[in-house]
mmCIF file of C-alpha atoms in Angstrom:
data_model
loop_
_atom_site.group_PDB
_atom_site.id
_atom_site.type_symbol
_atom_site.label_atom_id
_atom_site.label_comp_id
_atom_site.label_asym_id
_atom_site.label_seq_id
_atom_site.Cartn_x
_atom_site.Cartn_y
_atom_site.Cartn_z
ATOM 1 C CA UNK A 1 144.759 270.135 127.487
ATOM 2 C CA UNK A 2 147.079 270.937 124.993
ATOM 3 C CA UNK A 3 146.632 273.656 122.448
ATOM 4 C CA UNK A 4 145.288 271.044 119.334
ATOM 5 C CA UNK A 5 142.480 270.425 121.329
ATOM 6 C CA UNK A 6 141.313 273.391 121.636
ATOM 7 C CA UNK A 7 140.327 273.428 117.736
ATOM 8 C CA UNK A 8 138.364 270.584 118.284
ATOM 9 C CA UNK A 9 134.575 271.432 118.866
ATOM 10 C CA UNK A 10 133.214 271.459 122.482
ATOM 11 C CA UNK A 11 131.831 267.165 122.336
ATOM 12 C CA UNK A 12 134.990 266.040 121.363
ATOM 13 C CA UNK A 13 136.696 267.746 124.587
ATOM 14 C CA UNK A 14 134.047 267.036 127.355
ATOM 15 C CA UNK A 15 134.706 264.048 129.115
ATOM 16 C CA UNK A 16 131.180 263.571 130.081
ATOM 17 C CA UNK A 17 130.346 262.354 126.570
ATOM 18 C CA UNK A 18 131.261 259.461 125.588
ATOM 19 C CA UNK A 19 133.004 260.433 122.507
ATOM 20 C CA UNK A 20 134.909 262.908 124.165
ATOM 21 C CA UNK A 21 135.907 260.400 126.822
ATOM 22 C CA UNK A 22 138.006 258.163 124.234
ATOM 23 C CA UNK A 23 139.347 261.221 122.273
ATOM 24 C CA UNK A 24 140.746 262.796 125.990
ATOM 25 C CA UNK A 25 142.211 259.783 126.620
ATOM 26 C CA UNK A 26 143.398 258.891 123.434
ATOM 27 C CA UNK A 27 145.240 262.723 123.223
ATOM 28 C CA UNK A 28 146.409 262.336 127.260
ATOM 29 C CA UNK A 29 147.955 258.512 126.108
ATOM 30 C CA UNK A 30 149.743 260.196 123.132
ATOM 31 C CA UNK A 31 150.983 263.085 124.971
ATOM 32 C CA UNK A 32 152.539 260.876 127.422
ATOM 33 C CA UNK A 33 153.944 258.087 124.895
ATOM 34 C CA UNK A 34 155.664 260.813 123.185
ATOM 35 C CA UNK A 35 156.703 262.032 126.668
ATOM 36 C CA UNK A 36 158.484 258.501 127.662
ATOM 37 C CA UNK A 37 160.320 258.408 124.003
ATOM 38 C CA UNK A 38 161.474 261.808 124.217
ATOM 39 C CA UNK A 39 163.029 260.583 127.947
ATOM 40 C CA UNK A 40 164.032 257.291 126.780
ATOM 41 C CA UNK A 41 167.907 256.953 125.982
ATOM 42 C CA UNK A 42 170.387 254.266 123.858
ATOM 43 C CA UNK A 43 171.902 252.026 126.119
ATOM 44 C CA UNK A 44 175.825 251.909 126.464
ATOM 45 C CA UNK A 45 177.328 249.565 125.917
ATOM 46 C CA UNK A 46 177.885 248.233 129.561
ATOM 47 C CA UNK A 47 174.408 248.247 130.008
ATOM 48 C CA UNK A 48 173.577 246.808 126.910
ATOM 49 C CA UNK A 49 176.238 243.518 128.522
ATOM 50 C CA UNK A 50 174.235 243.900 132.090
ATOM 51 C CA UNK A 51 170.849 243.629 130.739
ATOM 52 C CA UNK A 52 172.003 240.754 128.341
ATOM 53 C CA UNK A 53 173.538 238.551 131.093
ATOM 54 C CA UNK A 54 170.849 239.145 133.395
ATOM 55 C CA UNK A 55 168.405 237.780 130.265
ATOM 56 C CA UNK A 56 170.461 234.796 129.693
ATOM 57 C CA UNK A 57 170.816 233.848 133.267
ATOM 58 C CA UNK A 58 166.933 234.048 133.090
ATOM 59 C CA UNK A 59 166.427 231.770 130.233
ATOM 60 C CA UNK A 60 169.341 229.519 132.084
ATOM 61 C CA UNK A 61 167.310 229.343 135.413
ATOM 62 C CA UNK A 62 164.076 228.659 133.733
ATOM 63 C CA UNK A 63 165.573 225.999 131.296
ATOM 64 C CA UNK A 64 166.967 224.260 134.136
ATOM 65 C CA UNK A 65 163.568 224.022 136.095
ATOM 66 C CA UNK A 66 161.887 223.150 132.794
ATOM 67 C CA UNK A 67 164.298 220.099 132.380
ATOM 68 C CA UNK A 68 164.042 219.283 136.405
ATOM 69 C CA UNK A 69 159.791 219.291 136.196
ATOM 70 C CA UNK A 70 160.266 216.962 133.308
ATOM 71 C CA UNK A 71 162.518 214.441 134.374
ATOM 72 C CA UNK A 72 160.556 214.532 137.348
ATOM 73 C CA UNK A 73 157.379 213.756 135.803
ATOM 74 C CA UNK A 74 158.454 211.337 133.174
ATOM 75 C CA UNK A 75 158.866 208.056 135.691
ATOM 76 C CA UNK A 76 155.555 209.815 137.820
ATOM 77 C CA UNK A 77 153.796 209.334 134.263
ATOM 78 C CA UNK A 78 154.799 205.987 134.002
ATOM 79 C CA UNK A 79 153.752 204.903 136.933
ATOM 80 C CA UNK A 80 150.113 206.427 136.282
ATOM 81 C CA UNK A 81 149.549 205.331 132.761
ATOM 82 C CA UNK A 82 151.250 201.726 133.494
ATOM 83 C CA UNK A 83 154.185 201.937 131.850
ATOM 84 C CA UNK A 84 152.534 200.645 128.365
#
């Protein structure tokens, strides 16, 4: 535990209570949030392009099977409903 908690009384520290249960977590999911920004870095600038192609080949792919279902589905519909 780090040293803030130690200032707290003894309920808010002891995971057996309840209370103490959400405040330990709540301090362990800060500790390690700030942990995981401190690590995280900017990307460059050929990373930045890598991760941007990847996305838009994503959005390509699943675009493309969005159109395919449809115009799949459109003359299946049709055919259900009776062509009204």
């Amino acid at each position: 535990m780090s040293g803030k908690m130690a200032s707290l009384p003894p309920f808010l520290t002891d995971k057996s209570n309840p209370i103490g249960y959400v405040v330990t977590g709540a301090v362990e999911f800060g500790n390690d949030s700030r942990r995981l920004i401190q690590r995280c870095t900017k990307p460059d600038a050929k990373e930045f392009k890598k991760i941007a192609v990847a996305c838009a080949i994503g959005f390509a792919i699943m675009g493309f099977i969005g159109y395919t279902v449809k115009l799949v589905f459109i003359p299946i519909n049709n055919i259900i409903v009776g062509g009204s």
